[in-house]
mmCIF file of C-alpha atoms in Angstrom:
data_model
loop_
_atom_site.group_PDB
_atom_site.id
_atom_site.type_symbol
_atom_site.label_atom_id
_atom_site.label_comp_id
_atom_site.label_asym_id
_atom_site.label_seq_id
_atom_site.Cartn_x
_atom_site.Cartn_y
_atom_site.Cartn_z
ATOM 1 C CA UNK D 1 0.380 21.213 18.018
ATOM 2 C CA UNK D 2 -2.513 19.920 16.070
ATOM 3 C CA UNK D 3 -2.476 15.746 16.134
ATOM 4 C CA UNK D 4 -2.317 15.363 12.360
ATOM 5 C CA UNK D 5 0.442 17.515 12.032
ATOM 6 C CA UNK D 6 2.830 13.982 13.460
ATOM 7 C CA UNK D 7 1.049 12.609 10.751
ATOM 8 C CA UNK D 8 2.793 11.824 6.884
ATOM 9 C CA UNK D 9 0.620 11.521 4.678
ATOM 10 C CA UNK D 10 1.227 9.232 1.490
ATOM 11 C CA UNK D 11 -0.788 8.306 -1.548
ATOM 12 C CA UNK D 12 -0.015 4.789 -2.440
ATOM 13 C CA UNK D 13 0.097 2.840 -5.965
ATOM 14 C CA UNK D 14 -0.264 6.305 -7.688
ATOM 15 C CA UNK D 15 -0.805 6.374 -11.837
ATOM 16 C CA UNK D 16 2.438 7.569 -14.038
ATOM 17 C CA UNK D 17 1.399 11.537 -13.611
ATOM 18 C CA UNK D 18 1.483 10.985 -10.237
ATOM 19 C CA UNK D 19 -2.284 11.341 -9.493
ATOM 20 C CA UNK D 20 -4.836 8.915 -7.868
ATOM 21 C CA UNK D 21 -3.108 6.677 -5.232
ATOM 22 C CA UNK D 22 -4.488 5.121 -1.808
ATOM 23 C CA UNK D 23 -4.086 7.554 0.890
ATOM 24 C CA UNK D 24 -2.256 6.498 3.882
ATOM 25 C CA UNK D 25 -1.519 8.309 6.850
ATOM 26 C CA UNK D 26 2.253 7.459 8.886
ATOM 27 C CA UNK D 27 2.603 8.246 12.264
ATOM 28 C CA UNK D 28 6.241 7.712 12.095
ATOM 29 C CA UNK D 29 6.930 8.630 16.647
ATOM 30 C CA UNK D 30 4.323 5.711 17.285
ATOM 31 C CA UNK D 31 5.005 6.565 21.380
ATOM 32 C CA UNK D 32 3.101 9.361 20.748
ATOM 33 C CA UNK D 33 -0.250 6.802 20.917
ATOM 34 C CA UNK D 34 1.190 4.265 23.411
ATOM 35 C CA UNK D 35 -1.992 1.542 23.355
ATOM 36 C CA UNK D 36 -4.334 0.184 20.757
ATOM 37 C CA UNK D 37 -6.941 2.754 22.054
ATOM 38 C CA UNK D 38 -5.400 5.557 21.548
ATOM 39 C CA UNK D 39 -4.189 3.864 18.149
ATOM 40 C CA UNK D 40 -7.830 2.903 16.683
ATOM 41 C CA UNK D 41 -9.210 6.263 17.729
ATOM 42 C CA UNK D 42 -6.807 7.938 15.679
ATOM 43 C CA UNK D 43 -7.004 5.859 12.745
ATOM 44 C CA UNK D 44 -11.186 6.167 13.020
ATOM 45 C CA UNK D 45 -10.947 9.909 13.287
ATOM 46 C CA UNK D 46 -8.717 10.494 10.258
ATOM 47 C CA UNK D 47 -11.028 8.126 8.248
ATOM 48 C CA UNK D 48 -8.268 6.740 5.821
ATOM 49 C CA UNK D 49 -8.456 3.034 4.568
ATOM 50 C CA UNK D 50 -5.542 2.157 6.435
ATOM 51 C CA UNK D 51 -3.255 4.253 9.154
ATOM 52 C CA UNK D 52 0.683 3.019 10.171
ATOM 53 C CA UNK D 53 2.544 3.922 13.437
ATOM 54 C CA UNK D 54 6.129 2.994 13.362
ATOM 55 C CA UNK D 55 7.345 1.477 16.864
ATOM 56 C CA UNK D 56 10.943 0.945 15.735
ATOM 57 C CA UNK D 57 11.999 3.039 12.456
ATOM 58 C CA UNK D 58 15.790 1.280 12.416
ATOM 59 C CA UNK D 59 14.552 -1.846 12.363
ATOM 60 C CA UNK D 60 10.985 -1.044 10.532
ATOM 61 C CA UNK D 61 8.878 -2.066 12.804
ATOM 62 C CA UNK D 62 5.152 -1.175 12.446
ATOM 63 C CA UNK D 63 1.413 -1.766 13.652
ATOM 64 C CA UNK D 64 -1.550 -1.381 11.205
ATOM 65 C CA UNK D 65 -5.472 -0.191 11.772
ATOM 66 C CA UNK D 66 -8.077 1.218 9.872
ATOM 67 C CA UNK D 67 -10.996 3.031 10.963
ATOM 68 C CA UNK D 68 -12.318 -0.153 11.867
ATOM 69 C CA UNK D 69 -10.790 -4.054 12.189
ATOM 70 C CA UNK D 70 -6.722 -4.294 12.832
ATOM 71 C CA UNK D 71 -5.396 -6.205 10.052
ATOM 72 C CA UNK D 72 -1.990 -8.102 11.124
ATOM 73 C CA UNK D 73 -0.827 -7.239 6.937
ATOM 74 C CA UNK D 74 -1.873 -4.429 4.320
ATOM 75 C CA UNK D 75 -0.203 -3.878 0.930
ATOM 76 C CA UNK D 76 -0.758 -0.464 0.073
ATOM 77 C CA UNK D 77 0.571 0.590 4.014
ATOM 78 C CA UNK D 78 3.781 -1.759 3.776
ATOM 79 C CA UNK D 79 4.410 -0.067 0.320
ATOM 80 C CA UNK D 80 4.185 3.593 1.581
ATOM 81 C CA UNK D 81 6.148 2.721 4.963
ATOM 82 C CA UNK D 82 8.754 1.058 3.566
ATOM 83 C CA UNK D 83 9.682 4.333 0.858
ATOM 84 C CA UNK D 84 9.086 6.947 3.563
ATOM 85 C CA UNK D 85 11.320 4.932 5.999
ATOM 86 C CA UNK D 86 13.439 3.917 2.996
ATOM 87 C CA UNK D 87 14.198 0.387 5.072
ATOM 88 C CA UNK D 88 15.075 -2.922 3.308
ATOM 89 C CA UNK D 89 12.245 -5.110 5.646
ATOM 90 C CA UNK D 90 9.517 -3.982 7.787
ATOM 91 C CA UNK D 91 7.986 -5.776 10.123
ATOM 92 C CA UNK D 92 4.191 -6.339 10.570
ATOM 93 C CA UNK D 93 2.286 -8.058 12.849
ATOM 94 C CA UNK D 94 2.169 -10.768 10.285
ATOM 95 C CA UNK D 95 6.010 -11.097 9.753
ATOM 96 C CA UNK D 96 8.961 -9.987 7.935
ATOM 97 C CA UNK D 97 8.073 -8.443 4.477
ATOM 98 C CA UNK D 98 10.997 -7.641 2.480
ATOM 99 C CA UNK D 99 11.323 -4.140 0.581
ATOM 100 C CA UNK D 100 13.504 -2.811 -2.305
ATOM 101 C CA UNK D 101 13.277 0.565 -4.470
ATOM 102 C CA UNK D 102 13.773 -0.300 -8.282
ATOM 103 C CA UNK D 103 13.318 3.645 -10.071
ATOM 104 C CA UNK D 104 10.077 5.000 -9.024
ATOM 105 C CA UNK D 105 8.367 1.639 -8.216
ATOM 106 C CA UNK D 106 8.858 0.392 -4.281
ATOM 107 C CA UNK D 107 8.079 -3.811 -4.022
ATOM 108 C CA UNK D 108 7.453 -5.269 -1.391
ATOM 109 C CA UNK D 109 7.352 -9.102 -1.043
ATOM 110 C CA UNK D 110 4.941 -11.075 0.692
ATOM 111 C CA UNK D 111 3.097 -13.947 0.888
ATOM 112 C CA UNK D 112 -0.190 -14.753 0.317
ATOM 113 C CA UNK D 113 -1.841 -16.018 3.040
ATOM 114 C CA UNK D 114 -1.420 -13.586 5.037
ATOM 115 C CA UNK D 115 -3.813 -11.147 3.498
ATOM 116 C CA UNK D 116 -6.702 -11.270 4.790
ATOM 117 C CA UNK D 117 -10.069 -13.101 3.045
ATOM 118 C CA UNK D 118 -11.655 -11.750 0.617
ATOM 119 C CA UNK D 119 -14.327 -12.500 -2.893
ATOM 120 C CA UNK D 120 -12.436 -12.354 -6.083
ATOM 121 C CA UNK D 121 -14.876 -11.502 -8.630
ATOM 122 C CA UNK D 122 -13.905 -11.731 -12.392
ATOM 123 C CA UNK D 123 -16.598 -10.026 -14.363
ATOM 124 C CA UNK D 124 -16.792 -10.153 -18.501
ATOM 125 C CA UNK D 125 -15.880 -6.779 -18.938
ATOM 126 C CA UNK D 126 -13.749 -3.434 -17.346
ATOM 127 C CA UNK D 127 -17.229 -1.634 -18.472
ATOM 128 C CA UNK D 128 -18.722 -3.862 -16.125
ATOM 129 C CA UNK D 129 -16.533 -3.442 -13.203
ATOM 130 C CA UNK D 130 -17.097 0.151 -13.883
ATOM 131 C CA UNK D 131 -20.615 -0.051 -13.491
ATOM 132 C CA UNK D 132 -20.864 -1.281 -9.833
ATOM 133 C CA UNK D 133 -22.695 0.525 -7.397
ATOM 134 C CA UNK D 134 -20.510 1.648 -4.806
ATOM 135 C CA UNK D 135 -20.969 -0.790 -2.477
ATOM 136 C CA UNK D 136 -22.369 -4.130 -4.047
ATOM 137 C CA UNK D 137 -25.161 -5.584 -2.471
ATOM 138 C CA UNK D 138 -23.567 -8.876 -0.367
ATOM 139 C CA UNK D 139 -21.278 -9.212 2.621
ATOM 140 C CA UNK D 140 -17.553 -9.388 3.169
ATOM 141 C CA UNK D 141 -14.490 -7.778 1.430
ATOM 142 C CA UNK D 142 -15.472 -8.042 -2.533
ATOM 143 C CA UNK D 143 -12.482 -7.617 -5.278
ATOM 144 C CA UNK D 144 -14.187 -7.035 -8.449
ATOM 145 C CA UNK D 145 -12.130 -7.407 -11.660
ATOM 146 C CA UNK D 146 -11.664 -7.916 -15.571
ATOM 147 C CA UNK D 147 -9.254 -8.431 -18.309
ATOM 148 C CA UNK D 148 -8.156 -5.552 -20.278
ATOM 149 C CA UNK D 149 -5.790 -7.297 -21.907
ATOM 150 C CA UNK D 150 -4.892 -11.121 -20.930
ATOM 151 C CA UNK D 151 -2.317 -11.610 -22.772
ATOM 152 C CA UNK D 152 -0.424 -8.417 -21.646
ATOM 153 C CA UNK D 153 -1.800 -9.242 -18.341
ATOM 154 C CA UNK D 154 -4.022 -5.526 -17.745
ATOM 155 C CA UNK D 155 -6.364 -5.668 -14.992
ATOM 156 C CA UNK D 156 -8.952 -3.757 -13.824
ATOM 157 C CA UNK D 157 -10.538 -3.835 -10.828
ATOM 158 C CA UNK D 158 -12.413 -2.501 -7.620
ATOM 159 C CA UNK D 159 -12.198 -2.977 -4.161
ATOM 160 C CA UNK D 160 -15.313 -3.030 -1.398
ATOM 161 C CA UNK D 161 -14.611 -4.036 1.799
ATOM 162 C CA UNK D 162 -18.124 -3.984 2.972
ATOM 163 C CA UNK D 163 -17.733 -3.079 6.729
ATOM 164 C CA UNK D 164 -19.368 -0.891 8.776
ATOM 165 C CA UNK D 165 -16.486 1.573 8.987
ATOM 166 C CA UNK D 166 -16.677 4.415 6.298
ATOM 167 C CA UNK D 167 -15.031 2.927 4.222
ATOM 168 C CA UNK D 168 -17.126 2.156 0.903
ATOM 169 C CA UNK D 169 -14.077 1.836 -1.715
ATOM 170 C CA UNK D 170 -10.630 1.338 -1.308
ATOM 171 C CA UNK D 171 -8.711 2.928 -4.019
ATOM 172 C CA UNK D 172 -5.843 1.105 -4.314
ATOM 173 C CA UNK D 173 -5.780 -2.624 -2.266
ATOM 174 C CA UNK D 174 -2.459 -4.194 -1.879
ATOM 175 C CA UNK D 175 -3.641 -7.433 -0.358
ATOM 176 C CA UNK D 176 -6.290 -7.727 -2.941
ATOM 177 C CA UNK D 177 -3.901 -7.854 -5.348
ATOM 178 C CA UNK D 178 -1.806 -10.163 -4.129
ATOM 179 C CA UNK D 179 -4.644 -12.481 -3.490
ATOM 180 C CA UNK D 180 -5.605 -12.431 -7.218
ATOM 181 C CA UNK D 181 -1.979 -12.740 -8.775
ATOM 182 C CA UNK D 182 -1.675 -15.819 -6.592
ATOM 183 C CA UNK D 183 -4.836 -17.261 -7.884
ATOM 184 C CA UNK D 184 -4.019 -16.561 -11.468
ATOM 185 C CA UNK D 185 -0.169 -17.479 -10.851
ATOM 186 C CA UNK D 186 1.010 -14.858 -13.670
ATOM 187 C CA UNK D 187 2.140 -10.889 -13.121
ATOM 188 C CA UNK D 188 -0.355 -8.663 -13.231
ATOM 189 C CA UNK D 189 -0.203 -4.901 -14.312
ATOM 190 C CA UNK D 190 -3.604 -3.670 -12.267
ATOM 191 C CA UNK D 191 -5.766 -0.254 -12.613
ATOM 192 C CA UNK D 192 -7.754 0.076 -9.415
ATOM 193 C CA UNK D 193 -10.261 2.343 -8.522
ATOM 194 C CA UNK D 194 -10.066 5.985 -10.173
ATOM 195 C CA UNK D 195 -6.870 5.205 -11.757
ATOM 196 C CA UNK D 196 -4.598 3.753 -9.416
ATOM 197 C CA UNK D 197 -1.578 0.961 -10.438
ATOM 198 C CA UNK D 198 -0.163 -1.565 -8.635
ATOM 199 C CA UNK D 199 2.413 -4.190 -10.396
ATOM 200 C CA UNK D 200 2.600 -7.195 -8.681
ATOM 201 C CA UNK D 201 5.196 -10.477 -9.672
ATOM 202 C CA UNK D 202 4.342 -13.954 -7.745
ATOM 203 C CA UNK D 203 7.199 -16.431 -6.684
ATOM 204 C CA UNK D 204 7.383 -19.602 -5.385
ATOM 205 C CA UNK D 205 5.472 -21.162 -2.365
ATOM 206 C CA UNK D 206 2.712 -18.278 -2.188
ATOM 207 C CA UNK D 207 5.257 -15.492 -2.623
ATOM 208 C CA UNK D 208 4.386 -12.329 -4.201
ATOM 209 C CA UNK D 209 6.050 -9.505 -4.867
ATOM 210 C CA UNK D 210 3.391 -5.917 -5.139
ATOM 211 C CA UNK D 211 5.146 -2.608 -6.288
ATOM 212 C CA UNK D 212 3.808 0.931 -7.214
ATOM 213 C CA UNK D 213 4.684 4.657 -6.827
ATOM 214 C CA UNK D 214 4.323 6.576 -3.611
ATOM 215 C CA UNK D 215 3.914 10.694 -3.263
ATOM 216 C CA UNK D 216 4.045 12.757 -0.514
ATOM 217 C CA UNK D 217 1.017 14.652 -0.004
ATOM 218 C CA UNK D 218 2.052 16.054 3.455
ATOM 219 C CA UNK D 219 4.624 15.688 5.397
ATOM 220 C CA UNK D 220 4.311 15.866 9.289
ATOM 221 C CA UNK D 221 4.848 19.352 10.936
ATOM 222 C CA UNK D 222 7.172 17.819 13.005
ATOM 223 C CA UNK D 223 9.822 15.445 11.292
ATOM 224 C CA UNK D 224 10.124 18.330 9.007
ATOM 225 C CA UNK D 225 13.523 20.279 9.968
ATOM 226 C CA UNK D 226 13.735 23.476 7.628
ATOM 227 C CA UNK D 227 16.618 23.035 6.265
ATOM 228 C CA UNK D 228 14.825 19.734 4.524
ATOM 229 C CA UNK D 229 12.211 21.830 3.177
ATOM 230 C CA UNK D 230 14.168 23.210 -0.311
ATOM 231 C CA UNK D 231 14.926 19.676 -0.908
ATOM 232 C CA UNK D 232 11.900 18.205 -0.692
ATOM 233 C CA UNK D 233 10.447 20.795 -2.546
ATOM 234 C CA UNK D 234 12.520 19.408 -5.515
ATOM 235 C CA UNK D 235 12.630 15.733 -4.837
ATOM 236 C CA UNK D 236 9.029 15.295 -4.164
ATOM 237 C CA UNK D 237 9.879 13.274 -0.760
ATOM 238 C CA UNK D 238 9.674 14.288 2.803
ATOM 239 C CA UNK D 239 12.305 13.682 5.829
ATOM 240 C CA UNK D 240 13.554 10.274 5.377
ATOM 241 C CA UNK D 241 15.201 7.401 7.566
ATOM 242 C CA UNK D 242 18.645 6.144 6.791
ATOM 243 C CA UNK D 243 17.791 2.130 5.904
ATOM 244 C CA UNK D 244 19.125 -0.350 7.673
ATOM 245 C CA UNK D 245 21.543 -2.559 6.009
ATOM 246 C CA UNK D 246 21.076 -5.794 5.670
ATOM 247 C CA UNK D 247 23.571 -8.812 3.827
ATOM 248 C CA UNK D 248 20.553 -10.933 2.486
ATOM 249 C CA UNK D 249 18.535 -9.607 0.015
ATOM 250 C CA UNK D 250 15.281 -11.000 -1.287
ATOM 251 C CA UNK D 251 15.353 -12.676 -4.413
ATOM 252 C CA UNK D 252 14.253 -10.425 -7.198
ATOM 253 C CA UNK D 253 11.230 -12.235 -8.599
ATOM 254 C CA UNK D 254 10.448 -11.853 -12.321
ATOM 255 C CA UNK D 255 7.695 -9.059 -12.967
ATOM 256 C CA UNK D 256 6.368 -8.092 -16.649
ATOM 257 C CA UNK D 257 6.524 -4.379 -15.946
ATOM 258 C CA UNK D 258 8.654 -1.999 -13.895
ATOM 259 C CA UNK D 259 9.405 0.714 -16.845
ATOM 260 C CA UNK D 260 9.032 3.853 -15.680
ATOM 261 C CA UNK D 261 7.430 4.692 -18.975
ATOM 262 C CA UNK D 262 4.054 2.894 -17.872
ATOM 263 C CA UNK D 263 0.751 3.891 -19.018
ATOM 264 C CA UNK D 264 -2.144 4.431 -16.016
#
């Protein structure tokens, strides 16, 4: 069998037809690369912005990389593992991140120091974001945005991370996003790269909540039993993992838009 075919692969934060969306790839038997090695190589070789492999799927527990650094928390992967694994909490390096499925939007809630450093950039315009090259000139992760609207709280932005690993854009940026509502302190209804969306809510004490839509784009060869195949076919979704039940919940933080009826 082919490596990717273990692999599910996701597009993250997607727009309300379903297109755009960060691509993430799920390795969801993370045995299967047993060291960081094995891990990074894989991750590097598929050349996505971020890769998950899932050590404990009852209990959610996964480890992150891109094709370059390891970051210890990423929105847009937390976001896609915790619909495909359709869990309550997964577990990151970083630490517990909380999950719930509202319609088609997943949240997950976090808090903001944990994402890693980046520039926030507010330029005059979305025609100006637009107009970056692709990458800036400068150094460091760069999250370039504008007001659409302010008073509706419409963002648009962009997303360099500026390493030396491939990656020149991130389409969607989870972290980023968080970083920004935090700043701002207000909910924020974002447009990212070609089209992307991602909601995001903040709470108290550095919380914030970041939601969007995930789609399967292909699911692993496999975790794939046939007689899955006619319903997935219809629902859109590939093999999924009872959730573990937990008592607590999170609390439900307030968000300006969830509406399935969303524009972007």
């Amino acid at each position: 069998m082919n490596e990717h075919d273990v692999l599910d692969v996701l597009q993250v934060f997607c727009a309300g037809d379903g297109r755009f969306g960060n691509t993430l790839g799920v390795v969801r038997d993370g045995c299967r690369y047993p060291d960081r090695a094995s891990r990074q190589s894989l991750a590097a070789e598929l050349g996505y912005s971020e890769t998950v492999f899932v050590d404990d799927p009852e209990r959610g527990v996964v480890d992150i990389y891109t094709p370059g650094p390891r970051p210890p928390f990423a929105g847009h992967s937390l976001v896609g593992a915790a619909w495909l694994l359709d869990l309550e909490a997964v577990h990151p390096p970083a630490g517990e991140v909380w999950a719930r499925h509202d319609g088609e939007f997943t949240w997950i809630t976090a808090c903001a120091a944990w994402a890693p450093p980046g520039e926030l950039v507010r330029y005059a315009s979305p025609a100006e974001v637009d107009a970056l090259p692709a990458p800036p000139p400068g150094e460091g992760g760069l999250y370039a945005w504008a007001w659409e609207d302010e008073a509706a709280g419409r963002v648009r932005a962009r997303a360099f991370p500026r390493r030396d690993d491939g990656i020149v854009e991130d389409e969607a940026t989870g972290a980023a996003a968080l970083l920004l509502t935090d700043r701002l302190g207000r909910a924020l209804n974002i447009t990212q790269g070609r089209g992307s969306q991602i909601l995001t809510a903040p709470g108290p004490d550095g919380i914030v909540e970041i939601g969007g839509r995930v789609r399967l784009a292909k699911a692993a060869a496999d975790m794939r039993p046939a007689a899955e195949s006619e319903a997935e076919s219809v629902s859109g979704r590939g093999t999924r993992i009872a959730p573990l039940r937990r008592d607590a919940r999170p609390p439900r933080l307030p968000h300006a838009v969830t509406m399935p009826g969303l524009t972007g």
